Amino acid sequence: MSSPTSAPRNGLTARPLAANLSGWTWIVSPRWDLAYLVLPPLAVVPILGWLSTNWFGPEQISLVVIAFASLGHHLPGFLRAYGDSDLFARYRWRFLLAPPIAFGVALLFTPPAMVRETLGMSWTHLHGLELLLLFWGTWHGLMQTYGLMRIYDVRAGVTTPWSARLDHGLCLLIFTAGVVFSDTRVFGIGQVMAAAGATPPAPAMLSGLRITVASIGLVLLLLYTLECLRRMRTGEPLNPTKLLLAGVTGWFYWYCGRLTTNLAIGIAMFEVYHALQYNAIVWFYSRKRFQKAGGRFGLFSFLFSDRWTMLGVYLALIAAYGSLRLFTGSEERYLFAGSADDASQWLLSWFVASSMLHFYFDGFIWRVSEKPTQEHLVEGPTLSNALAARADSLIHLGKSAVLFAIIAGLLFLGVERGGDRERLQASMRELAELTPNVPDARVLLARLALAEGNPAAAAEHAEKGLCVQPRSAELLDDLAAARLQLGDYSGAAWAYRRLEEVSPGSLEAGLGRVAVQMAGGDTEAAVEAAGKLADRQPDDWRARNAYGAALALAEEPLAAHEELTQAAELAPSVAEPHVQLGLLSLRRNDPAAAIGPLQKAIELEPDRHDAHMLLGNALLAAGRPAAALESLETAWRLRRGDPDVAGNLGALLAAVGRSEEAETVYRDGLASRPDSATLRFNLGVHLWQQGRTAEARQEILAAEAAGVKLPPDVRRALSEE
């Protein structure tokens, strides 16, 4: 909700009721104001805290809150914009032109397949609008608090510009300090900045910003305190309701960003407070507007005709509108990201457009300087004049021009830098190291370590994050994946069991259980578990893919091929099913058939090092050593140190006479995974072939001690030596 103007531009002020000249003032009543506008955090904190501790993971809570609070509370503003006939008449062209423009902008940043093909776009999701909406949303929350503070002051008879400036300054301090002194918010904003192509704050910049904000804040608090003392001394009105609202909002915003340890829960808590305030104000305002205007209210006058029956309809409509968010992402995606399938792209674009429209409309539909708004919120109109209206129009055009310039800049930045993987990873690592105690930062560090082939580091990061946020589904999933790669099947199974406790019925937990069974050699159990997942969620490509992989391991190639083909059809932009199809053909000793699916996987995800490695193996088996070497070298560039790639590339380099390079590759692989017995054996054999028998014996015996069964010819050679 936008703030009211502090004082009328034509010099006319409202005469407040005598009872409101001092002491507590209320918009509706003490009970109503305290319950819906001022003190909801006292209920929000324990309720959401208890739910996140005992029942649901932060991602689940966040998804529901983002749906029914964040998106849902847009609807009341739209009901007022398009249902209030007088308001619509004043801003007709804004209300008519803004939706298609906002939706078009959203489609540019998150284009579905039809839009991409028509406009020749090379991206599926740019994060620039996320960055814009994060800052715009913070400003929106700030101005809603400021607007409520000014309403309380005006109702008490306080209309001086100095008082309004101090209130605005206090709100700026609350929200700015709540961002810069919150590691969770700094990490969240920095994460979106990096994804959007911008540069996240450096440690020195953040430190300097915190010192600056603290210094300005102390001066502002001193001025605010002096003004309150002056009012008390001179007998001028001092509104305790406004001060209580500011205090509760300041504490709660600080708590959500600083004292809570999970960004998703912090966002969810404040969104509930913000949405409850907004929904309550729109209901109260529209009820009073209908009581005075009756049928002249507009399109939705019926909704506010009966207090209790229509209140249920009002809340049901908000819930229905918010439920659209549930179709645009999974519980792991709690900002504006969502699944990449075409239907979700369209819905996601509308969600982003809805957010933009909500922030935009609220910038002008709640001005208390306008007569209709004052009549129902302040009880004493301040008249506006034509000159002020024209000035507002010019200011509005200027602000709109700035907004479009920012959007154009974010679009350019995303296209030019958003896909720079190396820059993004470097920025995200620096950001995570800047805020290491944030669980989301640990998620990021764990996933970077997994992407780099360092499961030991990934497990360490995940475990540290779980110490702070033990019910994080993302951290449990990362820990399980790391343990699985390390060969710690019992540790991986524990993490997946815990994930299922945190997120009952989670597909991720089911997929993890199948992965553990496959890695541990329990093929029959893996096929059974994967089959149940595929039956329960037949339209989810991950379930189909897991079932196909399990069937392939169980040597049921025809059934496996059918399941993997269906998975590829369900997710045409995902590489994994094609990788599994290629692997299936290799297992069937048909390398020529493996080449096509693996090339398709690389086309979809060029950075899949395992796809390049498997393609190299297929090309080599198909009699194309030069092409195989090129693929394996690409895999090595993408994942230098990976023991599997090192084993394959080293053997091929040795076979083509590049012995020194082969040894370097073997040793680099062992530096990354010194426990790789197979790689150590390969290095030993290579050294033996080079005549370096002493070094070779040491490596081969170490491989045998680690569990490698030596071939008879190797054992015989060792004995003769």
XYZ file of C-alpha atoms in Angstrom, residues 41-686:
646
model
C 3.709 -11.059 14.459
C 3.022 -12.171 18.015
C 1.039 -15.060 16.495
C 2.994 -15.528 13.247
C 6.348 -16.200 14.935
C 5.280 -19.055 17.229
C 2.934 -20.671 14.703
C 5.334 -20.762 11.738
C 8.258 -21.498 14.044
C 6.440 -24.509 15.489
C 5.393 -25.751 12.054
C 8.942 -25.461 10.656
C 10.421 -27.227 13.680
C 7.965 -30.084 14.034
C 6.008 -30.659 10.849
C 7.198 -29.057 7.637
C 10.451 -28.088 5.983
C 11.130 -24.403 5.276
C 10.705 -24.945 1.538
C 7.206 -26.412 1.990
C 6.110 -23.588 4.284
C 7.552 -20.995 1.954
C 5.808 -22.380 -1.125
C 2.411 -22.295 0.587
C 2.959 -18.814 2.029
C 4.288 -17.422 -1.254
C 1.153 -18.810 -2.904
C -1.592 -17.825 -0.483
C -0.017 -14.726 1.061
C 2.307 -13.231 -1.568
C 0.332 -13.953 -4.720
C -3.045 -14.161 -3.002
C -2.896 -10.667 -1.540
C -2.510 -9.189 -5.027
C -6.172 -9.943 -5.705
C -7.729 -7.459 -3.220
C -5.781 -4.632 -4.844
C -6.985 -5.743 -8.263
C -10.566 -5.925 -6.972
C -10.279 -2.311 -5.899
C -8.534 -1.174 -9.088
C -11.088 -2.743 -11.443
C -14.131 -2.825 -9.164
C -14.196 0.741 -7.837
C -15.883 2.657 -10.655
C -14.604 6.091 -9.553
C -11.030 4.877 -9.198
C -11.148 3.089 -12.540
C -12.477 6.226 -14.230
C -9.565 8.286 -12.864
C -6.877 5.846 -13.957
C -8.582 4.015 -16.813
C -5.622 3.946 -19.202
C -3.163 2.869 -16.564
C -5.382 -0.052 -15.576
C -5.990 -1.053 -19.205
C -2.435 -0.741 -20.537
C -0.420 -1.955 -17.552
C -1.463 -5.675 -17.595
C -0.463 -6.484 -21.206
C 2.752 -4.494 -20.808
C 3.669 -6.244 -17.543
C 2.821 -9.667 -18.973
C 4.852 -8.926 -22.091
C 7.857 -7.899 -20.010
C 7.543 -11.083 -17.932
C 7.454 -13.180 -21.120
C 10.689 -11.545 -22.287
C 12.466 -12.719 -19.162
C 10.756 -16.142 -18.858
C 9.709 -17.044 -22.414
C 7.724 -20.237 -23.120
C 8.693 -22.264 -26.182
C 6.317 -20.450 -28.562
C 7.692 -17.035 -27.568
C 11.294 -18.261 -27.766
C 10.817 -19.696 -31.223
C 8.924 -16.667 -32.530
C 11.448 -14.112 -31.262
C 14.554 -16.268 -31.644
C 15.449 -16.162 -27.942
C 18.260 -18.345 -26.610
C 17.224 -18.338 -22.940
C 14.435 -19.891 -20.878
C 14.733 -17.788 -17.714
C 16.586 -14.553 -16.983
C 16.715 -13.456 -13.352
C 16.638 -9.695 -13.870
C 12.968 -9.329 -12.945
C 13.560 -11.314 -9.764
C 16.146 -8.745 -8.783
C 13.828 -5.859 -9.636
C 10.934 -7.391 -7.708
C 13.070 -8.099 -4.647
C 13.979 -4.411 -4.334
C 10.543 -3.208 -5.427
C 8.882 -5.578 -2.987
C 11.025 -4.284 -0.124
C 10.076 -0.713 -1.043
C 6.445 -1.777 -1.285
C 6.508 -3.214 2.241
C 8.252 -0.106 3.530
C 5.638 2.197 2.002
C 2.767 0.105 3.353
C 4.133 0.560 6.866
C 4.695 4.278 6.233
C 1.180 4.650 4.885
C -0.364 3.091 7.990
C 1.775 5.287 10.248
C 0.640 8.417 8.428
C -3.020 7.365 8.594
C -2.730 7.013 12.365
C -1.014 10.403 12.633
C -3.524 12.209 10.422
C -6.383 10.718 12.430
C -4.716 12.141 15.558
C -4.340 15.571 13.936
C -0.615 15.380 13.101
C -0.150 16.621 9.522
C 3.158 18.546 9.572
C 5.675 17.802 6.795
C 8.445 17.354 9.413
C 6.504 14.577 11.133
C 5.916 12.853 7.784
C 9.614 13.086 6.893
C 10.639 11.599 10.226
C 8.163 8.737 9.775
C 9.468 8.091 6.268
C 13.036 8.189 7.507
C 12.219 5.738 10.298
C 10.663 3.316 7.807
C 13.702 3.640 5.545
C 15.942 2.852 8.500
C 13.873 -0.169 9.566
C 13.916 -1.799 6.140
C 17.407 -0.760 5.023
C 19.017 -1.903 8.271
C 16.904 -5.051 8.156
C 18.484 -5.873 4.798
C 22.135 -4.851 5.199
C 22.528 -6.320 8.699
C 20.881 -9.623 7.722
C 23.194 -12.285 6.344
C 20.201 -14.234 5.057
C 18.854 -11.261 3.101
C 22.315 -10.251 1.847
C 22.809 -13.800 0.601
C 19.366 -13.982 -1.009
C 19.723 -10.670 -2.823
C 23.320 -11.419 -3.807
C 22.270 -14.789 -5.174
C 19.708 -13.212 -7.470
C 22.155 -10.431 -8.424
C 24.727 -12.991 -9.531
C 22.148 -14.983 -11.498
C 20.913 -11.769 -13.150
C 24.421 -10.904 -14.333
C 25.156 -8.240 -11.712
C 28.012 -8.310 -9.214
C 27.095 -9.195 -5.601
C 28.478 -7.001 -2.820
C 32.102 -7.529 -1.838
C 33.020 -7.912 1.860
C 34.554 -4.427 2.035
C 31.489 -2.880 0.389
C 29.134 -4.637 2.780
C 31.175 -3.583 5.799
C 31.234 0.039 4.656
C 27.512 -0.006 3.930
C 26.751 -1.336 7.397
C 28.818 1.385 9.046
C 27.089 4.060 6.956
C 23.594 2.786 7.707
C 24.357 2.486 11.422
C 25.708 6.047 11.570
C 22.768 7.573 9.718
C 20.377 5.470 11.770
C 21.714 6.766 15.074
C 21.276 10.364 13.932
C 17.749 9.657 12.703
C 16.740 7.909 15.931
C 18.056 10.861 17.917
C 15.998 13.305 15.825
C 12.906 11.107 16.128
C 13.310 10.873 19.899
C 13.783 14.626 20.228
C 10.601 15.233 18.190
C 8.619 12.865 20.426
C 9.945 14.604 23.549
C 9.084 18.004 22.081
C 5.519 16.909 21.417
C 5.160 15.584 24.932
C 6.498 18.833 26.386
C 4.289 21.096 24.287
C 1.153 18.947 24.603
C 0.920 18.257 20.867
C -0.599 14.925 19.792
C 1.715 11.932 20.074
C 0.157 8.773 18.706
C 1.079 5.607 20.662
C -0.590 3.389 18.028
C 1.784 4.620 15.349
C 4.808 4.105 17.603
C 3.668 0.592 18.507
C 3.198 -0.242 14.811
C 6.686 1.048 13.986
C 8.226 -0.830 16.902
C 6.546 -4.146 16.120
C 7.331 -3.865 12.399
C 10.960 -2.980 13.095
C 11.427 -5.857 15.525
C 9.641 -8.317 13.243
C 11.526 -7.333 10.102
C 14.772 -7.625 12.040
C 13.722 -10.987 13.451
C 12.723 -12.383 10.050
C 16.028 -11.440 8.459
C 18.508 -11.532 11.297
C 17.371 -13.895 14.022
C 15.790 -16.598 11.875
C 18.383 -18.748 10.117
C 16.542 -19.620 6.931
C 15.734 -17.138 4.183
C 12.604 -19.039 3.132
C 11.106 -18.979 6.643
C 12.027 -15.318 7.134
C 10.358 -14.301 3.886
C 7.308 -16.412 4.722
C 6.861 -14.851 8.163
C 6.946 -11.266 6.954
C 4.800 -12.027 3.923
C 2.032 -13.326 6.196
C 2.128 -10.082 8.213
C 2.213 -7.883 5.127
C -0.609 -9.772 3.389
C -2.819 -9.793 6.492
C -2.473 -6.008 6.812
C -3.228 -5.477 3.148
C -6.208 -7.822 2.947
C -7.714 -6.274 6.089
C -7.296 -2.677 4.876
C -8.836 -3.440 1.470
C -11.804 -5.185 3.116
C -12.394 -2.324 5.556
C -11.972 0.375 2.914
C -14.212 -1.373 0.382
C -16.932 -2.000 2.981
C -17.040 1.699 3.904
C -16.911 2.686 0.254
C -19.894 0.410 -0.516
C -21.877 1.733 2.453
C -21.633 5.242 1.009
C -21.796 4.476 -2.717
C -24.084 1.434 -2.776
C -24.655 0.170 -6.297
C -22.479 2.985 -7.647
C -19.440 1.301 -6.087
C -18.712 -0.690 -9.209
C -18.296 -4.164 -10.620
C -17.670 -6.000 -7.336
C -20.157 -4.164 -5.139
C -21.893 -7.466 -4.278
C -18.714 -8.705 -2.612
C -18.884 -6.040 0.092
C -22.641 -5.961 0.620
C -22.829 -8.443 3.495
C -20.232 -8.435 6.220
C -19.887 -12.105 7.182
C -21.088 -14.166 4.227
C -19.131 -12.144 1.693
C -16.055 -12.116 3.925
C -15.861 -15.877 3.380
C -16.207 -15.400 -0.376
C -13.541 -12.665 -0.267
C -11.067 -14.961 1.514
C -11.931 -17.874 -0.784
C -11.202 -15.754 -3.864
C -7.835 -14.736 -2.402
C -6.997 -18.400 -1.743
C -8.084 -19.441 -5.230
C -5.959 -16.764 -6.882
C -2.970 -17.678 -4.728
C -3.275 -21.366 -5.584
C -2.020 -20.568 -9.097
C 1.469 -20.300 -7.604
C 1.397 -23.990 -6.681
C 1.533 -24.831 -10.395
C 4.646 -22.746 -11.139
C 7.282 -24.452 -9.033
C 8.215 -27.127 -6.536
C 8.853 -26.636 -2.864
C 12.576 -26.210 -3.559
C 11.896 -23.065 -5.640
C 10.754 -20.361 -3.265
C 11.426 -17.126 -5.141
C 10.365 -16.732 -8.765
C 11.942 -19.757 -10.337
C 9.804 -22.657 -11.458
C 9.816 -25.724 -13.649
C 10.883 -25.223 -17.232
C 7.944 -26.954 -18.890
C 5.875 -24.805 -21.207
C 2.673 -24.584 -19.154
C 4.564 -23.535 -16.045
C 6.422 -20.879 -18.020
C 3.124 -19.200 -18.926
C 1.870 -19.358 -15.342
C 5.191 -18.137 -13.996
C 5.081 -15.173 -16.350
C 1.646 -14.272 -15.032
C 2.858 -14.572 -11.433
C 5.723 -12.174 -12.145
C 3.371 -9.821 -14.017
C 0.916 -9.966 -11.112
C 3.682 -8.896 -8.717
C 4.678 -5.996 -10.966
C 1.068 -4.844 -11.306
C 0.489 -5.074 -7.562
C 3.516 -2.909 -6.778
C 2.698 -0.489 -9.601
C -0.998 -0.013 -8.782
C -0.304 0.442 -5.092
C 1.966 3.315 -5.954
C -1.039 5.509 -6.719
C -4.377 3.963 -5.698
C -3.887 4.531 -1.947
C -2.949 8.207 -1.837
C -4.527 9.736 1.247
C -4.118 13.157 -0.348
C -7.019 12.186 -2.628
C -10.539 12.869 -1.436
C -12.108 9.389 -1.878
C -9.300 7.633 -0.014
C -9.364 10.116 2.861
C -13.107 9.817 3.263
C -12.827 6.150 4.163
C -9.483 5.966 5.956
C -8.961 9.372 7.580
C -12.520 10.634 8.062
C -11.862 14.139 6.812
C -11.038 14.828 3.172
C -8.259 16.967 1.863
C -9.222 18.372 -1.516
C -6.909 17.931 -4.464
C -6.765 20.332 -7.375
C -6.246 20.034 -11.123
C -2.712 21.461 -11.000
C -1.643 18.813 -8.502
C -3.235 16.118 -10.699
C -1.267 17.299 -13.754
C 1.939 17.374 -11.712
C 1.234 13.833 -10.560
C 0.823 12.723 -14.173
C 4.178 14.201 -15.166
C 5.897 12.613 -12.165
C 4.243 9.305 -13.029
C 5.564 9.469 -16.598
C 9.055 10.199 -15.311
C 8.968 7.276 -12.899
C 7.645 4.974 -15.629
C 10.502 5.992 -17.929
C 13.043 5.188 -15.207
C 11.367 1.822 -14.579
C 11.521 0.851 -18.261
C 15.169 1.922 -18.416
C 15.949 -0.349 -15.467
C 14.074 -3.258 -17.064
C 15.940 -2.761 -20.353
C 19.250 -2.693 -18.492
C 18.422 -5.902 -16.607
C 17.402 -7.614 -19.838
C 20.663 -6.611 -21.524
C 22.700 -7.664 -18.475
C 20.985 -11.043 -18.308
C 21.489 -11.805 -21.987
C 25.132 -10.706 -21.973
C 26.283 -12.092 -18.614
C 23.526 -14.255 -17.156
C 24.763 -17.407 -18.897
C 28.415 -16.974 -17.918
C 28.766 -20.129 -15.834
C 32.290 -19.477 -14.587
C 31.470 -15.913 -13.496
C 28.296 -17.097 -11.789
C 30.054 -19.854 -9.877
C 32.854 -17.531 -8.791
C 30.380 -14.873 -7.634
C 28.258 -17.379 -5.767
C 31.259 -18.909 -4.017
C 32.402 -15.482 -2.823
C 28.889 -14.686 -1.658
C 28.507 -17.971 0.219
C 31.873 -17.500 1.905
C 30.747 -13.988 2.897
C 27.728 -15.444 4.743
C 28.806 -19.013 5.672
C 26.351 -19.425 8.551
C 23.318 -19.060 6.304
C 21.888 -22.528 5.513
C 21.135 -21.475 1.941
C 24.796 -20.561 1.546
C 25.721 -24.056 2.690
C 23.314 -25.468 0.090
C 25.115 -23.447 -2.558
C 28.605 -24.462 -1.408
C 27.547 -28.111 -1.233
C 26.167 -28.031 -4.772
C 29.224 -26.256 -6.129
C 31.380 -28.956 -4.530
C 29.206 -31.682 -6.075
C 29.422 -29.983 -9.476
C 33.215 -29.883 -9.137
C 33.410 -33.568 -8.220
C 34.303 -33.026 -4.559
C 31.683 -34.983 -2.584
C 33.714 -34.887 0.637
C 33.542 -31.081 0.731
C 29.870 -31.199 -0.250
C 29.091 -33.507 2.672
C 30.956 -31.207 5.065
C 29.017 -28.135 3.918
C 25.700 -29.967 4.093
C 26.390 -31.231 7.610
C 27.323 -27.749 8.833
C 24.156 -26.329 7.320
C 22.053 -29.034 8.957
C 23.455 -28.080 12.344
C 21.705 -24.728 11.887
C 18.637 -25.877 9.921
C 18.125 -29.610 10.584
C 14.868 -29.826 8.610
C 16.212 -28.421 5.345
C 15.146 -30.737 2.523
C 17.770 -29.257 0.197
C 20.640 -29.859 2.625
C 19.495 -33.416 3.327
C 19.268 -34.109 -0.403
C 22.764 -32.694 -0.944
C 24.190 -34.695 1.959
C 22.651 -37.887 0.594
C 24.032 -37.247 -2.894
C 27.500 -36.577 -1.476
C 27.445 -39.710 0.692
C 26.301 -41.728 -2.301
C 29.224 -40.496 -4.414
C 31.619 -41.285 -1.573
C 30.321 -44.852 -1.449
C 28.854 -44.355 2.015
C 25.570 -46.094 1.280
C 24.448 -46.284 4.902
C 25.059 -42.541 5.325
C 23.156 -41.796 2.113
C 20.278 -44.035 3.211
C 20.078 -42.221 6.567
C 19.931 -38.828 4.836
C 17.167 -39.969 2.497
C 15.183 -41.472 5.391
C 15.496 -38.170 7.212
C 14.430 -36.334 4.051
C 11.304 -38.478 3.901
C 10.539 -37.601 7.543
C 10.943 -33.896 6.807
C 9.017 -34.045 3.533
C 6.619 -37.028 3.627
C 5.910 -38.452 0.205
C 8.781 -36.444 -1.290
C 9.752 -37.658 -4.736
C 13.346 -36.676 -3.997
C 13.437 -39.037 -1.020
C 11.977 -41.854 -3.132
C 14.466 -41.234 -5.929
C 17.283 -41.188 -3.394
C 16.216 -44.522 -1.970
C 16.308 -46.005 -5.480
C 19.761 -44.513 -6.103
C 21.108 -46.036 -2.873
C 19.669 -49.443 -3.773
C 21.152 -49.291 -7.263
C 24.570 -48.209 -5.995
C 24.531 -50.923 -3.340
C 23.697 -53.634 -5.868
C 20.168 -54.324 -4.618
C 18.754 -54.254 -8.124
C 15.515 -56.089 -7.398
C 14.562 -53.676 -4.606
C 15.529 -50.704 -6.795
C 13.247 -51.878 -9.623
C 10.360 -52.407 -7.209
C 10.769 -49.014 -5.510
C 11.252 -47.156 -8.802
C 8.218 -48.874 -10.300
C 6.059 -47.657 -7.416
C 7.324 -44.118 -7.935
C 6.529 -44.275 -11.648
C 3.033 -45.616 -10.930
C 2.394 -42.885 -8.349
C 3.692 -40.056 -10.539
C 3.505 -41.269 -14.147
C 3.872 -37.772 -15.591
C 7.058 -36.925 -13.704
C 10.104 -37.494 -15.887
C 12.344 -38.106 -12.881
C 10.256 -41.064 -11.733
C 10.207 -42.533 -15.240
C 13.947 -41.960 -15.607
C 14.720 -43.694 -12.300
C 12.554 -46.667 -13.261
C 14.259 -46.917 -16.636
C 17.728 -46.764 -15.055
C 16.800 -49.476 -12.549
C 15.407 -51.697 -15.306
C 18.598 -51.191 -17.314
C 20.669 -52.304 -14.326
C 18.390 -55.339 -13.970
C 19.151 -56.224 -17.614
C 15.651 -55.590 -18.908
C 16.660 -53.439 -21.899
C 13.340 -53.263 -23.747
C 11.352 -52.110 -20.708
C 14.178 -49.765 -19.739
C 14.242 -48.212 -23.218
C 10.476 -47.630 -23.103
C 10.606 -45.898 -19.706
C 13.608 -43.742 -20.621
C 11.998 -42.722 -23.915
C 8.872 -41.638 -22.040
C 11.048 -39.661 -19.617
C 12.705 -37.887 -22.545
C 9.299 -37.033 -24.036
C 8.048 -35.665 -20.694
C 11.109 -33.415 -20.337
C 12.292 -32.501 -23.849
C 14.743 -29.872 -22.566
C 16.444 -32.154 -19.991
C 19.584 -34.140 -20.815
C 19.412 -36.876 -18.182
C 17.048 -39.321 -19.971
C 19.229 -39.136 -23.081
C 22.330 -39.844 -20.988
C 20.598 -42.921 -19.576
C 19.547 -44.040 -23.069
C 23.154 -43.772 -24.195
C 24.342 -45.694 -21.151
C 21.729 -48.388 -21.842
C 23.088 -48.878 -25.378
C 26.649 -49.102 -24.051
C 25.558 -51.770 -21.576
C 23.985 -53.665 -24.488
C 27.347 -53.472 -26.288
C 25.859 -51.300 -29.012
C 28.105 -48.191 -28.995
C 26.823 -46.962 -32.361
C 23.293 -46.688 -30.923
C 24.638 -44.813 -27.892
C 26.167 -41.974 -29.920
C 22.884 -40.293 -30.944
C 21.304 -40.011 -27.463
C 24.570 -38.809 -25.945
C 25.009 -36.153 -28.618
C 21.434 -35.019 -27.929
C 22.218 -34.808 -24.210
C 25.245 -32.625 -24.929
C 23.174 -30.420 -27.228
C 20.714 -29.834 -24.369
C 23.322 -29.450 -21.617
C 26.770 -28.740 -23.076
C 28.425 -28.770 -19.640
C 27.464 -32.364 -18.768
C 30.925 -33.859 -18.305
C 29.552 -37.387 -17.881
C 27.759 -37.146 -21.231
C 31.022 -36.142 -22.937
C 32.833 -39.012 -21.187
C 30.247 -41.616 -22.211
C 30.233 -40.258 -25.749
C 34.010 -40.653 -25.839
C 33.689 -44.262 -24.705
C 31.023 -44.926 -27.350
C 33.075 -43.336 -30.121
C 36.152 -45.313 -29.119
C 34.194 -48.577 -29.096
C 32.731 -47.637 -32.479
C 36.243 -47.302 -33.938
C 36.555 -43.499 -33.945
C 39.530 -42.829 -31.620
C 40.192 -39.251 -32.737
C 36.620 -38.153 -32.026
C 36.679 -40.151 -28.791
C 39.808 -38.335 -27.634
C 38.194 -34.969 -28.357
C 35.123 -35.881 -26.280
C 37.171 -37.168 -23.366
C 39.373 -34.069 -23.366
C 36.218 -31.932 -23.263
C 34.971 -33.962 -20.294
C 38.342 -33.409 -18.599
C 38.168 -29.653 -19.135
C 34.695 -29.599 -17.607
C 35.600 -31.770 -14.614
C 39.360 -31.816 -14.153
C 40.297 -34.350 -11.528
C 37.258 -36.595 -11.980
C 38.576 -40.144 -11.446
C 36.254 -41.756 -14.006
C 37.240 -39.293 -16.711
C 40.889 -39.600 -15.690
C 40.778 -43.391 -16.083
C 39.246 -43.257 -19.557
C 41.273 -40.330 -20.874
C 44.535 -41.584 -19.404
C 44.143 -44.983 -21.050
C 43.386 -43.432 -24.451
C 46.281 -40.951 -24.203
C 48.617 -43.818 -23.382
C 47.260 -45.831 -26.315
C 48.005 -43.018 -28.788
C 51.525 -42.542 -27.445
C 51.013 -39.430 -25.290
C 52.535 -41.064 -22.224
C 53.498 -37.978 -20.246
C 50.023 -36.489 -20.616
C 48.493 -39.810 -19.583
C 50.531 -39.880 -16.390
C 49.581 -36.271 -15.607
C 45.901 -37.096 -16.026
C 46.188 -40.161 -13.772
C 47.974 -38.183 -11.061
C 45.508 -35.288 -11.259
C 42.687 -37.762 -10.803
C 44.390 -39.279 -7.760
C 45.016 -35.834 -6.293
C 41.269 -35.306 -6.391
C 40.328 -38.817 -5.237
C 43.320 -40.519 -3.570
C 41.035 -43.383 -2.498
C 40.328 -44.403 -6.122
C 41.819 -47.920 -6.256
C 41.026 -48.397 -9.946
C 42.790 -45.180 -10.935
C 45.801 -46.118 -8.814
C 45.947 -49.513 -10.536
C 45.771 -47.878 -13.979
C 48.626 -45.558 -13.048
C 50.676 -48.514 -11.821
C 50.177 -50.438 -15.060
C 51.071 -47.327 -17.063
